Every structure is written in C-alpha cells, then in structure tokens.
GROMACS .gro file of C-alpha atoms in nm:
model
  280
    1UNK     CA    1   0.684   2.012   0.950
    2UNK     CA    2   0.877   1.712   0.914
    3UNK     CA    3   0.668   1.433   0.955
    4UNK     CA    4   0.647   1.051   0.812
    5UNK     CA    5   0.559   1.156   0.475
    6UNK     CA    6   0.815   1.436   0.430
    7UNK     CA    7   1.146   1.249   0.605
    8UNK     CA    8   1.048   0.943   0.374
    9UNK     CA    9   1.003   1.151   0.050
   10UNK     CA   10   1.368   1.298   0.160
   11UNK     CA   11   1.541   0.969   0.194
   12UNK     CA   12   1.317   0.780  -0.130
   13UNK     CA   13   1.445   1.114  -0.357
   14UNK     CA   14   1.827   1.094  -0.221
   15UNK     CA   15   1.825   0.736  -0.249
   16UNK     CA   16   1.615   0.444  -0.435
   17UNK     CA   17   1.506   0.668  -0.739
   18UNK     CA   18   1.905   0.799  -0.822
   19UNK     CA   19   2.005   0.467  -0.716
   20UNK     CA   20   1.807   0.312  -0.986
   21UNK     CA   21   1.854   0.582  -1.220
   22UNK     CA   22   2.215   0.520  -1.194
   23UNK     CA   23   2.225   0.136  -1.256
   24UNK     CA   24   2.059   0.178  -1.565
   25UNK     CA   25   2.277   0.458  -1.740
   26UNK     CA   26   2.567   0.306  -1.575
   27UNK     CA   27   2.507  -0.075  -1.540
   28UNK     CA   28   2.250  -0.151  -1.780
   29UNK     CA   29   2.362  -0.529  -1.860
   30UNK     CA   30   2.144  -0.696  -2.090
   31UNK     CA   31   1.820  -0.448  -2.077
   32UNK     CA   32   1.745  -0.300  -2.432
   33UNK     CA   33   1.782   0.095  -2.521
   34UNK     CA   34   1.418   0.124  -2.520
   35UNK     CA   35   1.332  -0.060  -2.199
   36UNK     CA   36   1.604   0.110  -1.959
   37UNK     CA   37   1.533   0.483  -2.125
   38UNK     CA   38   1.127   0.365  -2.028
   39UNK     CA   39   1.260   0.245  -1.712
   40UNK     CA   40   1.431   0.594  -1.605
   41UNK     CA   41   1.121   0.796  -1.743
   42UNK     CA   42   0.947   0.600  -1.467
   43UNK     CA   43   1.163   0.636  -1.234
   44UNK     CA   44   1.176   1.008  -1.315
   45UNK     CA   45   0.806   1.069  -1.291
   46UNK     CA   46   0.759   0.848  -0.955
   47UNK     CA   47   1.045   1.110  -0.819
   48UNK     CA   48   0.810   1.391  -0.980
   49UNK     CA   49   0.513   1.263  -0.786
   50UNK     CA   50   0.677   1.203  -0.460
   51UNK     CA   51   0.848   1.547  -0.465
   52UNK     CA   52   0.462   1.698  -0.521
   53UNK     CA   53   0.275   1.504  -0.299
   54UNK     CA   54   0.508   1.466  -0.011
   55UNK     CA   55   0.670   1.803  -0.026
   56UNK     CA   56   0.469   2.051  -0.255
   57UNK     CA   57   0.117   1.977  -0.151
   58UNK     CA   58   0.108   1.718   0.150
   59UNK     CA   59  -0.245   1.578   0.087
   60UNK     CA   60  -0.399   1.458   0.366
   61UNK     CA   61  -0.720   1.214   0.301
   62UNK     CA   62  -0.990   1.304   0.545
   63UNK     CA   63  -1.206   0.964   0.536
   64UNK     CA   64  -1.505   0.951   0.504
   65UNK     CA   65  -1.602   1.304   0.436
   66UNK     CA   66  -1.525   1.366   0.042
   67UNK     CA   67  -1.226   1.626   0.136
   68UNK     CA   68  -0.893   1.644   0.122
   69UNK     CA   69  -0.609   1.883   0.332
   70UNK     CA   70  -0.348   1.988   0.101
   71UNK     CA   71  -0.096   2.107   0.372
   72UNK     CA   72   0.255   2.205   0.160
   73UNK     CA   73   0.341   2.520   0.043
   74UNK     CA   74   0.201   2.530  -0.323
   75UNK     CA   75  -0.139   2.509  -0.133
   76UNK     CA   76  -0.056   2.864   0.066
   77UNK     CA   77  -0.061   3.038  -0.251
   78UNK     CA   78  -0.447   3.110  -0.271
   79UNK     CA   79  -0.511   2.916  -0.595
   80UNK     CA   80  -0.836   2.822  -0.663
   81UNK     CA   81  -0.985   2.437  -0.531
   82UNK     CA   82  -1.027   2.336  -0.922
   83UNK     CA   83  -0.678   2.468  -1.001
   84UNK     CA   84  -0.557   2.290  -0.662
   85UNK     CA   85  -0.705   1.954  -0.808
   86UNK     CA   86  -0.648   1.999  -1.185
   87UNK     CA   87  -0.255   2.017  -1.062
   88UNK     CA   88  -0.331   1.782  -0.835
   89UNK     CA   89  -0.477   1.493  -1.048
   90UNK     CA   90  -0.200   1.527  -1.363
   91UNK     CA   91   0.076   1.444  -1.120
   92UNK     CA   92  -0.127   1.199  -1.005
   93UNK     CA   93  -0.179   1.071  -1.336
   94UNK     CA   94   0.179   1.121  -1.497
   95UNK     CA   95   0.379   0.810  -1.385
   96UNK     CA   96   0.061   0.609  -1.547
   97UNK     CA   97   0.189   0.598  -1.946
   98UNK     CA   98   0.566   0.565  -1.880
   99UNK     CA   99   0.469   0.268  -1.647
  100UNK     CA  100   0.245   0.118  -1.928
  101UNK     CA  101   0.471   0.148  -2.176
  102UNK     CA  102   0.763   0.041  -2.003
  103UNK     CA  103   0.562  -0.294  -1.954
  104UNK     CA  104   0.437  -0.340  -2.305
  105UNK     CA  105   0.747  -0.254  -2.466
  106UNK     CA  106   0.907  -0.557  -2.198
  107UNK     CA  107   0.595  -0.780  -2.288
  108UNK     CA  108   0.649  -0.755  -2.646
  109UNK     CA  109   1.030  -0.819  -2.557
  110UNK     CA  110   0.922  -1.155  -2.404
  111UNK     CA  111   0.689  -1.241  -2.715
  112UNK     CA  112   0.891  -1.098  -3.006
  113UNK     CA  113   0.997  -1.503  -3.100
  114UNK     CA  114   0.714  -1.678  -3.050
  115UNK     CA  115   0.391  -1.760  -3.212
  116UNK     CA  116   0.167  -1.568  -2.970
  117UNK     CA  117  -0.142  -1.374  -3.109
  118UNK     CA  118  -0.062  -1.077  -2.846
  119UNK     CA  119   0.245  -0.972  -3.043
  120UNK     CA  120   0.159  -0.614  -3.182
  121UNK     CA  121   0.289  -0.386  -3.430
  122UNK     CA  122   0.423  -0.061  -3.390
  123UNK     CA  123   0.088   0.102  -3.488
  124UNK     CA  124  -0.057  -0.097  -3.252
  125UNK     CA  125   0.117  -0.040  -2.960
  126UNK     CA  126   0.091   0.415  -3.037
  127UNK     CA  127  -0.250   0.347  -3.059
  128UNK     CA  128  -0.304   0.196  -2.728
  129UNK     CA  129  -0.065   0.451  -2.561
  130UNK     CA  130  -0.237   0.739  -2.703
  131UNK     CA  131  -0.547   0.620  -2.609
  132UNK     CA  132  -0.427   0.589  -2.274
  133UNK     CA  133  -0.300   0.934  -2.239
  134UNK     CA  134  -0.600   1.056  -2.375
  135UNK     CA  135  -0.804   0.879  -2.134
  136UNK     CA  136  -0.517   1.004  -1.817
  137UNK     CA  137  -0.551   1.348  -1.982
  138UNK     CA  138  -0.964   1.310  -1.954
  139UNK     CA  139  -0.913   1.277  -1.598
  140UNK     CA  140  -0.705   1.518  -1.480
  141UNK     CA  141  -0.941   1.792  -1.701
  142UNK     CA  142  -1.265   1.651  -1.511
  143UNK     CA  143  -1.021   1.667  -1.135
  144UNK     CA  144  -1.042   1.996  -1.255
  145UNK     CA  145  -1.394   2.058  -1.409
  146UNK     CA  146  -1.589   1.859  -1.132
  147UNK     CA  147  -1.381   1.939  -0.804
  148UNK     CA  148  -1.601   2.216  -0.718
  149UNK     CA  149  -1.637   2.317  -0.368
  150UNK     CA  150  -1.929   2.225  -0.181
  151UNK     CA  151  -2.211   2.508  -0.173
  152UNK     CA  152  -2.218   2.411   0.195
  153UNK     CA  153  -1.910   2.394   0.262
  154UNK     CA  154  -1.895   2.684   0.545
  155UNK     CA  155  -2.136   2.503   0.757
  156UNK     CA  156  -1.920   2.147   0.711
  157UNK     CA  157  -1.637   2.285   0.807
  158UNK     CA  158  -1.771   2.457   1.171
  159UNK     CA  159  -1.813   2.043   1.256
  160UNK     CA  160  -1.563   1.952   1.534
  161UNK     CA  161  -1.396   1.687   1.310
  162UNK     CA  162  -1.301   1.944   1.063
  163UNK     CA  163  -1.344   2.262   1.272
  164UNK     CA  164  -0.919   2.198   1.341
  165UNK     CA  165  -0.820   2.225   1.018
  166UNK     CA  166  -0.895   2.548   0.906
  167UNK     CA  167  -0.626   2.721   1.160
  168UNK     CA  168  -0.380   2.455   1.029
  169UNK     CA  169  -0.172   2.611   0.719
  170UNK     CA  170  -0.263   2.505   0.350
  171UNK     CA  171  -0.631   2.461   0.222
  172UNK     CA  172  -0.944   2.197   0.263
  173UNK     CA  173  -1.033   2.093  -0.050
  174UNK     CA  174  -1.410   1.985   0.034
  175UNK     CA  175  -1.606   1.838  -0.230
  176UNK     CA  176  -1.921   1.766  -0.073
  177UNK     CA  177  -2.077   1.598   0.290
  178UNK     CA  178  -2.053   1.268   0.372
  179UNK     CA  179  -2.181   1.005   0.108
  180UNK     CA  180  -2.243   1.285  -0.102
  181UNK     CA  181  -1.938   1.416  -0.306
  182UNK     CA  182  -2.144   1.684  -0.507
  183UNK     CA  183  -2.038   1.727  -0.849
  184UNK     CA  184  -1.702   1.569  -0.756
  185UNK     CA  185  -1.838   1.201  -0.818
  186UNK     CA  186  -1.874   1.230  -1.135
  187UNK     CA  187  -1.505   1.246  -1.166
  188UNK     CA  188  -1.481   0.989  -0.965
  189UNK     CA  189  -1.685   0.712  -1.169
  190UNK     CA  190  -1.482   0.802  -1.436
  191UNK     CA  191  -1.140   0.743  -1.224
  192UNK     CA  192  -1.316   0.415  -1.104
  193UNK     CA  193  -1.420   0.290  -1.501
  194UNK     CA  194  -1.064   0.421  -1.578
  195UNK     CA  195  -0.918   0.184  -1.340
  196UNK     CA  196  -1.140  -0.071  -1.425
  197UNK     CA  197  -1.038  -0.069  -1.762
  198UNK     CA  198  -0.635  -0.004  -1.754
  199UNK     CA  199  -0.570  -0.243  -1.463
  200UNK     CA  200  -0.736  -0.549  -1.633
  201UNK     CA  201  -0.481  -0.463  -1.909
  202UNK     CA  202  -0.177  -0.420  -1.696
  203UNK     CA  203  -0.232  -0.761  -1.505
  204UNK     CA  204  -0.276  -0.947  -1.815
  205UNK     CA  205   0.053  -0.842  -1.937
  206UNK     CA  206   0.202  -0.896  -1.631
  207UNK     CA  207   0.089  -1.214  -1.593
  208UNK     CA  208   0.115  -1.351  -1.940
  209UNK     CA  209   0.528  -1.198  -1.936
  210UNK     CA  210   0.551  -1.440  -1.625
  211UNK     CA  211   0.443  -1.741  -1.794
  212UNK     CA  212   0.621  -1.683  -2.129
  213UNK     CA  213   0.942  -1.640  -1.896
  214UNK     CA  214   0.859  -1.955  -1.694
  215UNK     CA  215   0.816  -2.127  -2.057
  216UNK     CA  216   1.100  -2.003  -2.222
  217UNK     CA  217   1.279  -2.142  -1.877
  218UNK     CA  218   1.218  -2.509  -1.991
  219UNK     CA  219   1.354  -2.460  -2.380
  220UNK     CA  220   1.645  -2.286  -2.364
  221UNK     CA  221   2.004  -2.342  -2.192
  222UNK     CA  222   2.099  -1.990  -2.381
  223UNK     CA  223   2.266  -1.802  -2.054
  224UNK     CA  224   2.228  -1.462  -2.177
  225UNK     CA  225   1.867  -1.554  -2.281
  226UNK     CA  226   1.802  -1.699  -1.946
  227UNK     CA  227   2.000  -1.361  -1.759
  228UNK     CA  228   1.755  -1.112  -2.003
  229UNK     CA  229   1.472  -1.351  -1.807
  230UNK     CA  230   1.554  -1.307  -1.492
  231UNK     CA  231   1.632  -0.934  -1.537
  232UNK     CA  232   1.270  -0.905  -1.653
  233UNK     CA  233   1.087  -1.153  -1.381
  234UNK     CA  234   1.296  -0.905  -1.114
  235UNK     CA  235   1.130  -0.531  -1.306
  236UNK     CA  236   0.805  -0.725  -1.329
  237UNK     CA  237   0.774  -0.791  -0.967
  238UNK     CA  238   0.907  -0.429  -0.898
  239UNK     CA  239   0.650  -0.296  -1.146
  240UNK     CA  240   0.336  -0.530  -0.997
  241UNK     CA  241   0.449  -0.406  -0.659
  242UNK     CA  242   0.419  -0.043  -0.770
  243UNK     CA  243   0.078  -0.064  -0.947
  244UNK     CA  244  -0.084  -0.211  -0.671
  245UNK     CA  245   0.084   0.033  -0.390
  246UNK     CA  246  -0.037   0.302  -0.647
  247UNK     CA  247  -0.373   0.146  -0.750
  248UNK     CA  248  -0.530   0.073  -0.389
  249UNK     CA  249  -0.524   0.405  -0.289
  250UNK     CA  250  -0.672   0.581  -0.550
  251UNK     CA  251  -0.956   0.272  -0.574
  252UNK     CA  252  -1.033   0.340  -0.172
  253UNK     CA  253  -1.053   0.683  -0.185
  254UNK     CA  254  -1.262   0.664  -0.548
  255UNK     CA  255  -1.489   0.426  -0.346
  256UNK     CA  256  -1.517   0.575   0.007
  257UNK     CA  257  -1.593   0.965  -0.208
  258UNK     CA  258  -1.896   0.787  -0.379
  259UNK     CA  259  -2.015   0.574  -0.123
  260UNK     CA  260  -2.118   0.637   0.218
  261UNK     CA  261  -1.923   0.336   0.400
  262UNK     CA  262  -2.021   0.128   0.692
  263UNK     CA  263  -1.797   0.253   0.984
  264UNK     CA  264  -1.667  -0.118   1.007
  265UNK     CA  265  -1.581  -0.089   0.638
  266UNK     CA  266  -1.426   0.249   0.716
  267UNK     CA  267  -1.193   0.081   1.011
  268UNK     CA  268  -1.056  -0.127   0.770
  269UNK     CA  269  -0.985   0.087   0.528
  270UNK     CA  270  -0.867   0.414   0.678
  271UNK     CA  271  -0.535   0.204   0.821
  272UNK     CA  272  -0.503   0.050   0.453
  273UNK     CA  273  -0.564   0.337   0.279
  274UNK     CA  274  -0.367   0.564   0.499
  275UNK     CA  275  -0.012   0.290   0.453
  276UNK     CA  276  -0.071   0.238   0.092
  277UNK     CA  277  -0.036   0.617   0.040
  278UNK     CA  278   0.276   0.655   0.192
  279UNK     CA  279   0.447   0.341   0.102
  280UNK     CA  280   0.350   0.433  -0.270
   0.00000   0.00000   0.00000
C-alpha cells in the first residue's frame, strides 16, 4: 500500500538522513568529534524510527477512541498487543537520548569559556543522561506492562467506526472506550510527567545556546569563532524543529487517550495531530 506515509518514508530514508549523514563524515568543517558522531547517532535513530513506523508497523491513530491500527507487516505476525506496544514505544523512545545529548554536549560547547553557572562536569552530564535513559527505558517497559487490551474490546470493535478495520490487514491495538483508556492511562500520565519534565530541560538549553551565541556575536571578530556560531544557531533550529514535530504528537495523543475531548477540541486536533505525525 503505498500511501503518504510510506512514499515519504522512501524519499526521507534515500535522501535527507544519508544526505546529512554524509556532510558530516565527509564535510564536517568546524563541528567537534563529539558533536558530529552525536549528530549521525541522531540522524541514525530518526532513520530507525521512520523505517518502523512508516514501513514496519504503519500506526494509524484512531482519535478519540484510545486505539491504534498498526497496519505494516511486523503487525501480521500474531504478536501479542503488549509485545506490539513494548516494540512499539522503544522506537518511539530511541531518538530521545542521542537528541539530548547531542544538545548538551553543543550547549556546553557554547559555555565551555565563560563564567556561566550551567557549565557541568563530565559526571554531571552521565548522570543526567542516564537518568534520562532510565526514565525512556521506564516507559517503553510500562507501553508494555499497561497496554493491555480492553476486556470489552469485542463489543467496541462491532461499532461502525471501527467495525472496517478488522477486515483491513495488521492489528487494532485497543486500549480501552472512549475517555476511558483502561489500564493504558497509567502509562500515559507517566509519558505526559515524562514530557513535562524533559522538554522544560531541552528548551532551556536551547534557548540559553541562542543567547550565549547572540552574546558571543557582539565580543568577538574571531571568524572561525563566529563560523562554529553560526554552524550551531543552524543544528539548533534543526534540532527545535524536530522536538516539537516529535513532541506534539505524542502530547495530543497522551492527552486525547486520558481525556474524553470536546468534539470541537477533537476538530482541531485530529488535522494537527494527524500532520505532525507524518511531517515528524
């Protein structure tokens, strides 16, 4: 079936990714060893997740029942829901760290000869990324633990809305009825508090790269200095782009799982939601 999703997976795997990929073995200019091997471990693992979701399991997002049609082949092979969404969830979750520490490692760049109080030692830094892979890790086990099907989930699916997928190929991963996602929301108020937590984090060192970029701008006629700058103000706004195309989606579909949505709240977001997944 070679719809939106699967001829733009195609064309983003033969082209942006290896395109990338290759400037920085290739072309690297001034980026550090550290930063452009982050920067391809990225890129690698947004390739991983577009090959899985696009290709390998096709997830559809049913708004606003708390289900999901995983339509690619890996979903043909009779696995079980929790196995479906434990697999599901760590590719989900696996461009999160590399992405992280790409940006800390370039924040820390930015800061390394200044006086600011966010410089961090080496320690430092491990300990926040292995407390971020712990918490990743956390989530993908409770995809897993709490993506039970829904004890009801024969009579759900005879409705009309939902009646059409079952002769369609793959499987409907139904976690509950509407505005009640069973044992599922529990996961989910953990993804939300995850988000919550890491994206607060992200945008600060986002935002505080930017300024000491913009300051550095104002003391310094150095032009490698100034071409390191601009290389990093261009991967920052690459980087921002991609958390947000990656963060909305996962936020909406936390929120519209939990919540049992207005139907004018649902017309907004079933367009957003629906773009934000593909474009990511």
């Amino acid at each position: 079936q070679f719809s939106f999703q699967t001829v733009y997976a195609f064309f983003s795997l033969i082209t942006w990714h290896p395109i990338v990929i290759l400037i920085l073995i290739f072309k690297p200019g001034p980026l550090s060893k550290d930063i452009r091997i982050g920067y391809i471990i990225n890129q690698a693992c947004l390739m991983l997740n577009e090959w899985f979701f696009s290709l390998l399991f096709k997830i559809t997002i049913l708004m606003p029942y708390p289900a999901l049609h995983c339509g690619g082949p890996l979903c043909t092979l009779g696995m079980n829901q929790q196995v479906v969404t434990f697999i599901m969830a760590w590719f989900v979750t696996i461009p999160v760290p590399p992405f992280v520490f790409l940006l800390l490692s370039m924040h820390q760049k930015m800061v390394l000869n200044t006086a600011s109080r966010f410089r961090y030692t080496k320690r430092t830094q491990f300990g926040m990324m292995a407390a971020l892979i712990t918490i990743m890790s956390l989530n993908a086990v409770g995809f897993g633990v709490f993506g039970v099907r829904a004890t009801n989930s024969a009579e759900i699916m005879r409705r009309p809305e939902l009646s059409w997928l079952v002769d369609r190929q793959g499987v409907l991963l139904l976690f509950g009825d509407v505005g009640d996602a069973g044992m599922f929301k529990y996961e989910c108020y953990f993804l939300l508090v995850t988000i919550s937590i890491v994206f607060p984090v992200v945008a600060f060192f986002s935002v505080h790269a930017t300024y000491t970029i913009q300051l550095s701008k104002g003391i310094t006629t150095n032009r490698t200095v100034l071409l390191v700058n601009r290389t990093m103000s261009v991967i920052l706004i690459q980087l921002t782009s991609i958390f947000i195309s990656y963060n909305i989606p996962i936020s909406l579909l936390g929120m519209t799982i939990i919540f049992d949505m207005p139907e004018s709240a649902l017309g907004v977001m079933r367009p957003l939601l629906t773009v934000s997944q593909h474009v990511n």
